[in-house]
Tab-separated table of C-alpha atoms in Angstrom:
chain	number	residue	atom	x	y	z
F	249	UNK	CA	-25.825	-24.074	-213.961
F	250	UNK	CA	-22.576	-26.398	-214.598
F	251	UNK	CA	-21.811	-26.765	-218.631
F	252	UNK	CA	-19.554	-29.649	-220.175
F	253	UNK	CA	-15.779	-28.629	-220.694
F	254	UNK	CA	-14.454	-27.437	-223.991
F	255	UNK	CA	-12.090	-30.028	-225.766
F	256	UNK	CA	-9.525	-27.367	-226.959
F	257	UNK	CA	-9.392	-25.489	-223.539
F	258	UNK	CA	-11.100	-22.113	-224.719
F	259	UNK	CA	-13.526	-20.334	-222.787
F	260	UNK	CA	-17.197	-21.329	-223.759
F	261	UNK	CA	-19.513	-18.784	-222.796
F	262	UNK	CA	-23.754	-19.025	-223.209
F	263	UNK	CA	-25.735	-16.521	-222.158
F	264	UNK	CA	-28.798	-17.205	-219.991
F	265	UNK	CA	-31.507	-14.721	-218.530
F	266	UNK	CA	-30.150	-11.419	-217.709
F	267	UNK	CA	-27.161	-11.979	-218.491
F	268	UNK	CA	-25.170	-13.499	-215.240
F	269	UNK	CA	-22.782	-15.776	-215.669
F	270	UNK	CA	-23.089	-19.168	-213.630
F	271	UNK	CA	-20.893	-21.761	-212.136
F	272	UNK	CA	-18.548	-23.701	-214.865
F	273	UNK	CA	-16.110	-26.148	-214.552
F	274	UNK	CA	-12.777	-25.702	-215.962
F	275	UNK	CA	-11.324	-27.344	-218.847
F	276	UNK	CA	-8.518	-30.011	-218.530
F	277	UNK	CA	-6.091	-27.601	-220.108
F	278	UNK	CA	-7.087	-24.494	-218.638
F	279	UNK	CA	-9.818	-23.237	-220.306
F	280	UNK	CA	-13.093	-22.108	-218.432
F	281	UNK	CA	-16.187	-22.367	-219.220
F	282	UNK	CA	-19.109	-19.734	-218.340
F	283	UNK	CA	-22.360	-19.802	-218.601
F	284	UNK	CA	-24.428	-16.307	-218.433
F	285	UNK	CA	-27.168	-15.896	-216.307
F	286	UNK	CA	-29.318	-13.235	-215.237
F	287	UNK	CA	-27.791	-9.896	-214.048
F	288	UNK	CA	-24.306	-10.205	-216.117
F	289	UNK	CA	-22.705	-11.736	-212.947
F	290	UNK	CA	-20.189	-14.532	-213.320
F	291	UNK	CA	-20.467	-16.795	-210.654
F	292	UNK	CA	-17.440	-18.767	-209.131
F	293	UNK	CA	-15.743	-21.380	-211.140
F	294	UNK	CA	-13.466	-24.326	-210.196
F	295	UNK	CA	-9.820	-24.047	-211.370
F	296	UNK	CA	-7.868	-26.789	-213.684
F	297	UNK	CA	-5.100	-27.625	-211.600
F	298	UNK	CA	-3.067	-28.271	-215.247
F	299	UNK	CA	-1.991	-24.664	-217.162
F	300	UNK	CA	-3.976	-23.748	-219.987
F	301	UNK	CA	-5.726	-20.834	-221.903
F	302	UNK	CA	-6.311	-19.041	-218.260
F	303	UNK	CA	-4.883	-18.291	-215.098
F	304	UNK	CA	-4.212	-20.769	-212.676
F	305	UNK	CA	-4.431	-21.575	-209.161
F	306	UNK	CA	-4.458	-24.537	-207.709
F	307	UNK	CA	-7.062	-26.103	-205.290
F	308	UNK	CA	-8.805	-22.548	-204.960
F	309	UNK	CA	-11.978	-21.229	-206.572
F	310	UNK	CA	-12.156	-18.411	-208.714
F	311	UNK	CA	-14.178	-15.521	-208.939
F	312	UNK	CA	-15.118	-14.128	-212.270
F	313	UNK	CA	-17.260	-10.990	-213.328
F	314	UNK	CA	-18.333	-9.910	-216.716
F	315	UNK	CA	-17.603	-5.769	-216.692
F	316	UNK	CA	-19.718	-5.777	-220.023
F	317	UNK	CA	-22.918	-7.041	-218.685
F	318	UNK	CA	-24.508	-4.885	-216.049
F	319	UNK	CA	-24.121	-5.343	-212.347
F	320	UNK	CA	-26.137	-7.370	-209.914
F	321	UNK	CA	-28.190	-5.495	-207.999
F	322	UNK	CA	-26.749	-5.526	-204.822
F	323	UNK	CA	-23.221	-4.937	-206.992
F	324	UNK	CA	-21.849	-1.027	-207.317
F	325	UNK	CA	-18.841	-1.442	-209.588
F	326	UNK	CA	-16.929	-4.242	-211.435
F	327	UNK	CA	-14.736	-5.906	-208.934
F	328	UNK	CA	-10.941	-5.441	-210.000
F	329	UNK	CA	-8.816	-8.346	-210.092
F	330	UNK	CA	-10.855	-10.950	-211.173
F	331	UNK	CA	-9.566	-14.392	-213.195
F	332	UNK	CA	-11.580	-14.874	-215.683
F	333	UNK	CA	-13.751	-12.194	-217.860
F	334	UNK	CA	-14.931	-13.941	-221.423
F	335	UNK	CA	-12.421	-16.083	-221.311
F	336	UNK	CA	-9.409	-13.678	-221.356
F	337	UNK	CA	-6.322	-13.478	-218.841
F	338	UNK	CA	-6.742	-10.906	-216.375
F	339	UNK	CA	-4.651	-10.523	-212.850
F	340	UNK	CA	-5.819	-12.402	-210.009
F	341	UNK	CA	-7.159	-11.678	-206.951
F	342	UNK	CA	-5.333	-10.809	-203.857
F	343	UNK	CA	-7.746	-12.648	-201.288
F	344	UNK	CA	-9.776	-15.808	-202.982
F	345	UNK	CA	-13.136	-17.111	-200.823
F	346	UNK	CA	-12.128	-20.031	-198.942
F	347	UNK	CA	-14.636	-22.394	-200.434
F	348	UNK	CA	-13.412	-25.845	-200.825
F	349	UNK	CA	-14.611	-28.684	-203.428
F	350	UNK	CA	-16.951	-30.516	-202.506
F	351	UNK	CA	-14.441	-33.692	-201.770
F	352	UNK	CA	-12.708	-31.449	-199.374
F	353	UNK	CA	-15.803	-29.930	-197.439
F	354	UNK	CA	-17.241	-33.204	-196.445
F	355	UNK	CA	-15.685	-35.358	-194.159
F	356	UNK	CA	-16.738	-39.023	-194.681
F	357	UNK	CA	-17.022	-40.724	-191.427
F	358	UNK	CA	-17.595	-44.427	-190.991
F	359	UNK	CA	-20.362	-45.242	-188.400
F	360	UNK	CA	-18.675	-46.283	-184.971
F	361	UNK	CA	-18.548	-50.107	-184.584
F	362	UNK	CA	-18.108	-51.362	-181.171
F	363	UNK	CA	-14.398	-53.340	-180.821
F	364	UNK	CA	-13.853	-55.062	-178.270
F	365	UNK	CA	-10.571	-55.280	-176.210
F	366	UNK	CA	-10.018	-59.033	-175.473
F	367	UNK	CA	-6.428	-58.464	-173.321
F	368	UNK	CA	-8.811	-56.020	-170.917
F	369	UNK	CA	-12.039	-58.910	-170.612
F	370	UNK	CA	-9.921	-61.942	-169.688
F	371	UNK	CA	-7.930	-59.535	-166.873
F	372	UNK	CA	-10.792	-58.494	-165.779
F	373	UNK	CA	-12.569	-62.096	-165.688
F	374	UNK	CA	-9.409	-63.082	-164.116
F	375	UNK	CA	-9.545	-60.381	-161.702
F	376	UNK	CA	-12.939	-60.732	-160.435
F	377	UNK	CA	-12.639	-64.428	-160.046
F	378	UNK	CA	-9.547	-63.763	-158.032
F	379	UNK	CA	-11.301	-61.227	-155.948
F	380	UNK	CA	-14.606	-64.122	-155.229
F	381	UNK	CA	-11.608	-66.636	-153.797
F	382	UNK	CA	-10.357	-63.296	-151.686
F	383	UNK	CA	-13.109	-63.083	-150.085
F	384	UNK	CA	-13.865	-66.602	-149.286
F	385	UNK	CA	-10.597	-67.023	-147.849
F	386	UNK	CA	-11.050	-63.822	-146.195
F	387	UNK	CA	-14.123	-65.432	-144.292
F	388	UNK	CA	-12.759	-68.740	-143.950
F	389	UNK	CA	-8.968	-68.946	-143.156
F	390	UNK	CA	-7.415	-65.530	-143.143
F	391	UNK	CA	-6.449	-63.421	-140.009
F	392	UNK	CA	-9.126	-61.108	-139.225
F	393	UNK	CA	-6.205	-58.348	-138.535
F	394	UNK	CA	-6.175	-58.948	-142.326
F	395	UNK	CA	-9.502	-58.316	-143.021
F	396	UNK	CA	-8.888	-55.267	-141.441
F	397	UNK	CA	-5.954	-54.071	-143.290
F	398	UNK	CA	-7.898	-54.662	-146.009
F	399	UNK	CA	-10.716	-52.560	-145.189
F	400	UNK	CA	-8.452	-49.549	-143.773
F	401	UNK	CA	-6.481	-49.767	-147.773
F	402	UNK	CA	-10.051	-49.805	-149.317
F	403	UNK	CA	-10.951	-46.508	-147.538
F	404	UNK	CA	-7.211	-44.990	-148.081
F	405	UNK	CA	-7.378	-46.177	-151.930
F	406	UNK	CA	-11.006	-44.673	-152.108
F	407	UNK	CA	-10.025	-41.266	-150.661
F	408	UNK	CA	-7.191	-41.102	-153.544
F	409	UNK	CA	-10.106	-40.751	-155.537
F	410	UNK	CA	-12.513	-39.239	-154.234
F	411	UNK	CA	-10.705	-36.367	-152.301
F	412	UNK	CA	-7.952	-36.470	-154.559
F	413	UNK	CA	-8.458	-37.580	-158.259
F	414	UNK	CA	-12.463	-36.358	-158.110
F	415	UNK	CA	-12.415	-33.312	-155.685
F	416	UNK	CA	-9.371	-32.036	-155.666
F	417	UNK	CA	-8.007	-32.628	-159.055
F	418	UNK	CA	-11.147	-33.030	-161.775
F	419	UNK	CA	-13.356	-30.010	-160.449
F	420	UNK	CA	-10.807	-27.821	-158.142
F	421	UNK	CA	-13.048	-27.591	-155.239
F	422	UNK	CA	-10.628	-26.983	-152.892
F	423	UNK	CA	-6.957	-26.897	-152.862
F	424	UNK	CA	-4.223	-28.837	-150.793
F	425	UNK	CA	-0.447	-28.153	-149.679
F	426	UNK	CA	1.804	-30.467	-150.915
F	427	UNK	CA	2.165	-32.780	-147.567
F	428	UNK	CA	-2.019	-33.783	-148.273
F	429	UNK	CA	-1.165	-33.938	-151.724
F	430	UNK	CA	1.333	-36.285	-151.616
F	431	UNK	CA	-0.304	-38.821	-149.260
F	432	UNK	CA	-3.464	-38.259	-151.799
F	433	UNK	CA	-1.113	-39.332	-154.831
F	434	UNK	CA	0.268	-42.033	-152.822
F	435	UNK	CA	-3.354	-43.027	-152.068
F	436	UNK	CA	-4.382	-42.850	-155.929
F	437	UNK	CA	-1.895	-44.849	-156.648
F	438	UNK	CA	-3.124	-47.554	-154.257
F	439	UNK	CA	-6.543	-47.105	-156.017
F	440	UNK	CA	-4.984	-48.582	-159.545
F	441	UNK	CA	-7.617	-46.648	-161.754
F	442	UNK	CA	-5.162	-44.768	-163.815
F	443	UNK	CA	-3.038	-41.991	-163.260
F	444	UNK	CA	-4.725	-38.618	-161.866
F	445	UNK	CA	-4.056	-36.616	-165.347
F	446	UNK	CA	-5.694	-39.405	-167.413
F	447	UNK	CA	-8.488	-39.967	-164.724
F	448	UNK	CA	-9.146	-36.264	-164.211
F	449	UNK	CA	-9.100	-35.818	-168.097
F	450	UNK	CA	-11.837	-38.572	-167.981
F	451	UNK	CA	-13.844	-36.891	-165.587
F	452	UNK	CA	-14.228	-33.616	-166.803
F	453	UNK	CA	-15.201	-34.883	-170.319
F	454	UNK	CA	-17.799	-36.777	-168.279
F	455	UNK	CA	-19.159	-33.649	-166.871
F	456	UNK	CA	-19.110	-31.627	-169.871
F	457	UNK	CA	-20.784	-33.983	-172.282
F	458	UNK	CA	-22.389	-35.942	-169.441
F	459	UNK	CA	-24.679	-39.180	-171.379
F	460	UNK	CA	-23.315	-38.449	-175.092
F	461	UNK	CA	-21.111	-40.164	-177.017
F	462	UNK	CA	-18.107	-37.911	-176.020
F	463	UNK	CA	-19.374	-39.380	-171.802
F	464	UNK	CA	-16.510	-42.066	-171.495
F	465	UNK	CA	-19.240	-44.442	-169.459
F	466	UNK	CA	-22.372	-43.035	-171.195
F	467	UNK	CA	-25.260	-44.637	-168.735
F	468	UNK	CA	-27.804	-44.009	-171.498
F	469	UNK	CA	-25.847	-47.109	-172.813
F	470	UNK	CA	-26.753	-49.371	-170.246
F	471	UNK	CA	-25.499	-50.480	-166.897
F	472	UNK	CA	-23.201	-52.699	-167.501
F	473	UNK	CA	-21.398	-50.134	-169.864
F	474	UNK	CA	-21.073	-47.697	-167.345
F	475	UNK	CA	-20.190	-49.748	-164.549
F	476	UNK	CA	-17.118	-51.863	-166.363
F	477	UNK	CA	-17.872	-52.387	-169.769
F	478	UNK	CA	-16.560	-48.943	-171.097
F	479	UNK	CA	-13.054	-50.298	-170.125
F	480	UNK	CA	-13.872	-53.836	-172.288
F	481	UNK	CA	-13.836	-51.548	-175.888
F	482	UNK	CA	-12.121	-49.363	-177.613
F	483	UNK	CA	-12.920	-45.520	-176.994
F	484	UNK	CA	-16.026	-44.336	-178.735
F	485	UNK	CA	-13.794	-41.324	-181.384
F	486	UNK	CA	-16.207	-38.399	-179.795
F	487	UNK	CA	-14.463	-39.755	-176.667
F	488	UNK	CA	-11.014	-39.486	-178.333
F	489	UNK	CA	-12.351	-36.387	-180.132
F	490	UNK	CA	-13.663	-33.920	-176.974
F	491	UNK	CA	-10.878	-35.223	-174.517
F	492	UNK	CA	-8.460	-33.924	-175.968
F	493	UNK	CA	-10.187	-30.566	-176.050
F	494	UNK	CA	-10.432	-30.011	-172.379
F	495	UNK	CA	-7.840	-28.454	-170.219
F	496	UNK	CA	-5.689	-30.288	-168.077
F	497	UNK	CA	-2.996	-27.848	-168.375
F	498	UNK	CA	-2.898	-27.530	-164.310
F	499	UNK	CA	-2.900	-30.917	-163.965
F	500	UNK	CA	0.335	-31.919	-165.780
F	501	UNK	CA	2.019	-28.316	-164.388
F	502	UNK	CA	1.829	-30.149	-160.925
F	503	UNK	CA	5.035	-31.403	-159.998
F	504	UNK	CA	3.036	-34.260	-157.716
F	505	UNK	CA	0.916	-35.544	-160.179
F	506	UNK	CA	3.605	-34.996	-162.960
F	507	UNK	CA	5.961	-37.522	-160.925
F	508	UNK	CA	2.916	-40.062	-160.729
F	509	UNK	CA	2.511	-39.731	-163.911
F	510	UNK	CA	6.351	-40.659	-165.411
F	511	UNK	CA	6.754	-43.398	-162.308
F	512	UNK	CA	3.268	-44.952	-162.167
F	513	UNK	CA	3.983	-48.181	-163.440
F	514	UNK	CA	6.292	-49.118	-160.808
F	515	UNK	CA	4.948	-46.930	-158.373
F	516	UNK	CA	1.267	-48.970	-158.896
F	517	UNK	CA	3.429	-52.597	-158.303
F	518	UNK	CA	4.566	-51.347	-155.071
F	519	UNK	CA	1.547	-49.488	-153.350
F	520	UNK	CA	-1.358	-51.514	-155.052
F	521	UNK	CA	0.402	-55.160	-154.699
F	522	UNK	CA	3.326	-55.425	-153.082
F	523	UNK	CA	3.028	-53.355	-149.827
F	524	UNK	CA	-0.660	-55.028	-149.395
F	525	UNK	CA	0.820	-58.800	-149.880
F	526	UNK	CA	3.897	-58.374	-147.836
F	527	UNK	CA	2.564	-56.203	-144.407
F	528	UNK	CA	0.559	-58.801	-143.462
F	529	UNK	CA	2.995	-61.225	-143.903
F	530	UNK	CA	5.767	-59.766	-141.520
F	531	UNK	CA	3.601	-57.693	-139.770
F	532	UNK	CA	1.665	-60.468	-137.955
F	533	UNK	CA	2.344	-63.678	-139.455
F	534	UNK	CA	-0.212	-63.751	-142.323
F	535	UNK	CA	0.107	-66.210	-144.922
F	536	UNK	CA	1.306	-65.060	-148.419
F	537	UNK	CA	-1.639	-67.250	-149.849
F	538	UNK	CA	-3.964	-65.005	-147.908
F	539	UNK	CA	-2.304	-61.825	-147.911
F	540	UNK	CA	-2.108	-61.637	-151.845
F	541	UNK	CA	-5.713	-63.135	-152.210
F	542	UNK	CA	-7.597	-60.902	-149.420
F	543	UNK	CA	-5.462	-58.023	-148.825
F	544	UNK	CA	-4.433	-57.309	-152.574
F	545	UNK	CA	-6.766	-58.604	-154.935
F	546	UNK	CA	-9.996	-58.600	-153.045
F	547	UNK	CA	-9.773	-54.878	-151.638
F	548	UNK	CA	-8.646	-54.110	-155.036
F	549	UNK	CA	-11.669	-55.375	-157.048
F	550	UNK	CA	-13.859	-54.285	-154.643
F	551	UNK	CA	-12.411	-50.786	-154.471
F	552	UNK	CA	-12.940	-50.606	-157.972
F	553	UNK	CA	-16.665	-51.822	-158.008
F	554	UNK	CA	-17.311	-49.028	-155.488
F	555	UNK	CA	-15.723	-46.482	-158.041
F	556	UNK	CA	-17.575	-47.938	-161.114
F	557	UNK	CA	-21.147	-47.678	-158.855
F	558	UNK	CA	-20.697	-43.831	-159.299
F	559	UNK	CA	-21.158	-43.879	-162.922
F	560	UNK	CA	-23.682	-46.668	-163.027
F	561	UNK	CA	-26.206	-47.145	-160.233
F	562	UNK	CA	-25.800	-43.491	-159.621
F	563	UNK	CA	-26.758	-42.350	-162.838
F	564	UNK	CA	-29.581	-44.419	-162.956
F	565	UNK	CA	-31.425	-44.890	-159.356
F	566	UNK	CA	-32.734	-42.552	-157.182
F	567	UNK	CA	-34.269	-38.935	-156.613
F	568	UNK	CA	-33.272	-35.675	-158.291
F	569	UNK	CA	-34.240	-33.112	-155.975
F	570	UNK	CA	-31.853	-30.790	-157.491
F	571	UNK	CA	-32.408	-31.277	-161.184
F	572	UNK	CA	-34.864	-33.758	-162.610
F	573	UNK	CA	-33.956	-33.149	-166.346
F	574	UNK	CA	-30.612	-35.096	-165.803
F	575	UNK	CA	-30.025	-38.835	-164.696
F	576	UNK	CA	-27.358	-38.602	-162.191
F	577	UNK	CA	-29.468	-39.341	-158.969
F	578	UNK	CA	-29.352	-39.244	-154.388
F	579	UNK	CA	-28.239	-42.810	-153.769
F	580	UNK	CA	-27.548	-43.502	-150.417
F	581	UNK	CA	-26.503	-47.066	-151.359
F	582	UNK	CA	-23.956	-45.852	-153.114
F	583	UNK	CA	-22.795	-43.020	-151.242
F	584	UNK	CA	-21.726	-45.204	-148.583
F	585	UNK	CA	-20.036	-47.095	-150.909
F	586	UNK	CA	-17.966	-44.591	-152.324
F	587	UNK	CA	-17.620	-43.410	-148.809
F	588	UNK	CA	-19.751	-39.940	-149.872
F	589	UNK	CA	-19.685	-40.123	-154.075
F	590	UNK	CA	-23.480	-40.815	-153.914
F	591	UNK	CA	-25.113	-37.688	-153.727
F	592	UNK	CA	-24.529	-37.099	-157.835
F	593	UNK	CA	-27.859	-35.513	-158.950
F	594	UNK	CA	-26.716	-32.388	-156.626
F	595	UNK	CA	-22.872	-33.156	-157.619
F	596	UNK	CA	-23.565	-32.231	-161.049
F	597	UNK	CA	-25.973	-29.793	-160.771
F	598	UNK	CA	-22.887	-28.090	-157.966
F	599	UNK	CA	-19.221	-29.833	-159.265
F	600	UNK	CA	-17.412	-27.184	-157.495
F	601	UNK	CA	-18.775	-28.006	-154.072
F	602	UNK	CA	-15.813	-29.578	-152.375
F	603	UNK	CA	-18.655	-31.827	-150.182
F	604	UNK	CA	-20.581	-33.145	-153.411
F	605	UNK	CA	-23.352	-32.711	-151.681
F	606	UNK	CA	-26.284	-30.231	-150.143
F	607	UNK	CA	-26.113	-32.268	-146.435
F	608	UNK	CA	-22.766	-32.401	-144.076
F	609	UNK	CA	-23.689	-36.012	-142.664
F	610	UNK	CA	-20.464	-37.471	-142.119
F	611	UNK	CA	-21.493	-41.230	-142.160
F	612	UNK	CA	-22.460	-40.795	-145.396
F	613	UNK	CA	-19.944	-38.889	-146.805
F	614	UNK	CA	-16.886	-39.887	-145.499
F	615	UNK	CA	-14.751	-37.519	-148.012
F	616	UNK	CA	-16.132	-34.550	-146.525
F	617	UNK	CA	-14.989	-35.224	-143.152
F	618	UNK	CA	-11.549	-36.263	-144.805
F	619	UNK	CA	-11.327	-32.946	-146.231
F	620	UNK	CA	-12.847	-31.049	-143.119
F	621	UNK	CA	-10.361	-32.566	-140.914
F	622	UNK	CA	-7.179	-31.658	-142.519
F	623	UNK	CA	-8.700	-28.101	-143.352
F	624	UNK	CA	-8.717	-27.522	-139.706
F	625	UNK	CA	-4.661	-28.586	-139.359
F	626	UNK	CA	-4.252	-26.381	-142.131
F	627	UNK	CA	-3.648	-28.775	-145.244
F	628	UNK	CA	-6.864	-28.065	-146.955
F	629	UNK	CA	-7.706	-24.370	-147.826
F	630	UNK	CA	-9.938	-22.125	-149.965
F	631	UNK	CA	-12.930	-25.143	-149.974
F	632	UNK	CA	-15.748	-23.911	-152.789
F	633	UNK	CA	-19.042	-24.891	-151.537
F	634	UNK	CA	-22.689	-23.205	-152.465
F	635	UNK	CA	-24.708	-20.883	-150.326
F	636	UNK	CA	-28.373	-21.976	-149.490
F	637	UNK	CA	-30.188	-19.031	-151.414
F	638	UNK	CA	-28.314	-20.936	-153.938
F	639	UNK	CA	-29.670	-24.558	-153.897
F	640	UNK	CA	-33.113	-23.303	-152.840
F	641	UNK	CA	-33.668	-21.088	-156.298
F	642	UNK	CA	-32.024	-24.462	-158.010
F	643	UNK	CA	-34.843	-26.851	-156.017
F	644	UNK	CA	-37.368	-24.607	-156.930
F	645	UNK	CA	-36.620	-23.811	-160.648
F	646	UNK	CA	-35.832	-27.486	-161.777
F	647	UNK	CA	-35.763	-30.566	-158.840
F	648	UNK	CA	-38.308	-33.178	-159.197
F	649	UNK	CA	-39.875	-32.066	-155.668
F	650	UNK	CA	-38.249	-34.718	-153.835
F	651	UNK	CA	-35.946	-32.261	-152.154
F	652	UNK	CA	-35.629	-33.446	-148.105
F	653	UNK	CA	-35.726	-31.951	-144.956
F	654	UNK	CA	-34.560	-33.454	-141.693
F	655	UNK	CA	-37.331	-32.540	-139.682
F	656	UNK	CA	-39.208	-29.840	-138.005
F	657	UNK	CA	-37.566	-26.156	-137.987
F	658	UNK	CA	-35.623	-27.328	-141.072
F	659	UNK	CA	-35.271	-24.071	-143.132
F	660	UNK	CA	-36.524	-26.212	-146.343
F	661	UNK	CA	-39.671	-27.018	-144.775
F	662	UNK	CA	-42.475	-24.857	-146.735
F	663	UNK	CA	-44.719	-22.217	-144.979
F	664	UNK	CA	-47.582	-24.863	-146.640
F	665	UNK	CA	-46.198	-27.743	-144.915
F	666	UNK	CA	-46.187	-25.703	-141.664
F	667	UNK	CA	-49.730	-24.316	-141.626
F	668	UNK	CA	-51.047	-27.871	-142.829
F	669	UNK	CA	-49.256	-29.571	-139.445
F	670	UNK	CA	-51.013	-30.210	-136.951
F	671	UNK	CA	-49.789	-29.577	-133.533
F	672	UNK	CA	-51.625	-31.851	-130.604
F	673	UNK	CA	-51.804	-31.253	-126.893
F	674	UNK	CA	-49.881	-28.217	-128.018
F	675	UNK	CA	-48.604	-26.187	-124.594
F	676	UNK	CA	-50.450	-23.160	-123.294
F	677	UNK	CA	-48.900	-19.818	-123.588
């Protein structure tokens, strides 16, 4: 039990049942005070920061122990070195407990209050307003050699992040010589969403605390969080809090990504706006008007909505033939979209697969072929992917059931299915 704290500073001792001696504040000039309890025991006692009738130390507890009393049961001799026995000086212990008060234990934390960032909603008001006219001049009065530019820097911007930022950089799934990592950095940087380090810190945060307050677009907090609004407020502080707990050590030890990284500012001016606007200008006669409106701004926003789908739609529509105790879900919508990003209920069930996904169809996962190509000239080497017996035990043990096949002789088709078929004007033997 606590006991009030002796004017004078001297020890006040009362003994309870059995003699043990309880918890006691110290006086303000040194003093302790001590209760006895049962078992002759003295308990641990805060210490008076100010010097007084006993020994002492500051911010610590002490320990005490009455050697007259008889020992708790679970005790075998009077501990040596103790601080305080009836209120006389004795040494002090070598190694104190490292309790804290009470004050220092618990660590007050306001509850998180949603700020919004008013510089990041009028850009991207701005920008998306910007990227409407794009695309009606794009359909009205612009060259369609521009249209085409613009779709051709919408796929090279995408594949900076998807086989570069996402594949190759966030999850490792297979790994690049410099010449494909170069032109992949170049292409990130087209992309505008960040530099790789910060995006690929992102990312794995994502996977690791995946719909949590630590997920940077948490899609338990509704679409339009995880498609833009994330970027509208400040960082949730289990965001702040987790990131900077997970490795990117091999990120910023990459001399590519570590010149991105001190040069992105200008280098994002040049590849994102400048090279877009003037090509089409000198290349064949394109209005700047159109150029900056269509080429520029328009791919841009778009590439970016693409991106954002991935987090959103993807986490929220769609079967989960791999593992139905997640939300990340097979969208084809969006996996041609994000030219192959869309298969995410098997992408993170799998995150090392460098296809992000069970099924090699090309036209649906553009990033795959990317990869595959430049594997075969010899750019792209060691590529993770996951064996069969693999996904089938994964189907089996947790999908929702939804788990395709392409057709008959497909090696996922169950020996049920294929008694149950029926066969008609089936061929004599």
């Amino acid at each position: 039990m606590f006991s009030p704290v002796s004017e004078r500073g001297g020890a006040v001792s009362k003994q309870g049942s059995d003699g043990v001696h309880m918890i006691s504040p110290v006086s303000e000039r040194g003093g302790a005070v001590s209760k006895q309890g049962f078992d002759g025991v003295h308990m641990i006692s805060p210490i008076s920061e100010k010097e007084g009738g006993g020994t002492v130390v500051p911010n610590r507890w002490s320990v005490g122990c009455c050697s007259q009393h008889k020992m708790a049961p679970n005790v075998t001799s009077t501990p040596a070195n103790v601080l305080f026995n009836e209120g006389k000086e004795v040494p002090v212990v070598e190694h104190l407990p490292t309790l804290k008060t009470r004050s220092e234990e618990v660590k007050v934390v306001a509850p998180y209050r949603r700020e919004i960032v008013w510089r990041n909603v009028t850009l991207f008001v701005i920008l998306h307003l910007s990227a409407l006219y794009g695309l009606y001049l794009a359909l009205t009065s612009a060259k369609i050699l521009t249209s085409l530019f613009a779709y051709l820097l919408y796929l090279c911007s995408g594949l900076g992040i998807t086989a570069g930022a996402h594949r190759l950089w966030s999850h490792r799934a297979y790994k690049a010589k410099w010449p494909l990592k170069v032109m992949l950095m170049i292409f990130n940087t087209l992309a505008f969403q960040n530099h790789v380090i910060e995006w690929a810190r992102d990312h794995r945060v994502h996977h690791k605390f995946s719909e949590t307050d630590a997920d940077p677009h948490n899609a338990t907090r509704g679409f339009f969080f995880s498609h833009v609004g994330w970027l509208l407020v400040r960082k949730h502080p289990d965001v702040k809090e987790k990131g900077k707990g997970v490795d990117v050590s091999d990120l910023e030890s990459d001399p590519v990504l570590a010149f991105q990284k001190r040069y992105y500012l200008l280098l994002m001016v040049i590849v994102c706006f400048l090279v877009p606007t003037a090509l089409p200008v000198y290349l064949w006669g394109e209005s700047w008007y159109n150029a900056w409106y269509v080429a520029a701004l328009f791919r841009y926003t778009f590439t970016l909505n693409m991106t954002w789908l991935v987090n959103s739609a993807a986490h929220m529509w769609g079967s989960q033939p791999y593992d139905k105790n997640i939300n990340p879900a097979e969208n084809l919508c969006v996996a041609i979209g994000a030219i192959g990003e869309g298969w995410h209920n098997y992408h993170h069930v799998f995150p090392w697969d460098y296809k992000a996904a069970e099924l090699g169809n090309y036209r649906a996962n553009f990033t795959t072929a990317f990869i595959d190509f430049f594997s075969r000239v010899g750019w792209a080497y060691d590529l993770k992917t996951v064996p069969m017996s693999m996904v089938r035990t994964r189907v089996e043990r947790t999908g929702d059931g939804s788990h395709e096949v392409w057709g008959w002789g497909d090696k996922d088709l169950t020996q049920e299915d294929r008694d149950l078929a029926l066969i008609v004007n089936r061929k004599s033997q």
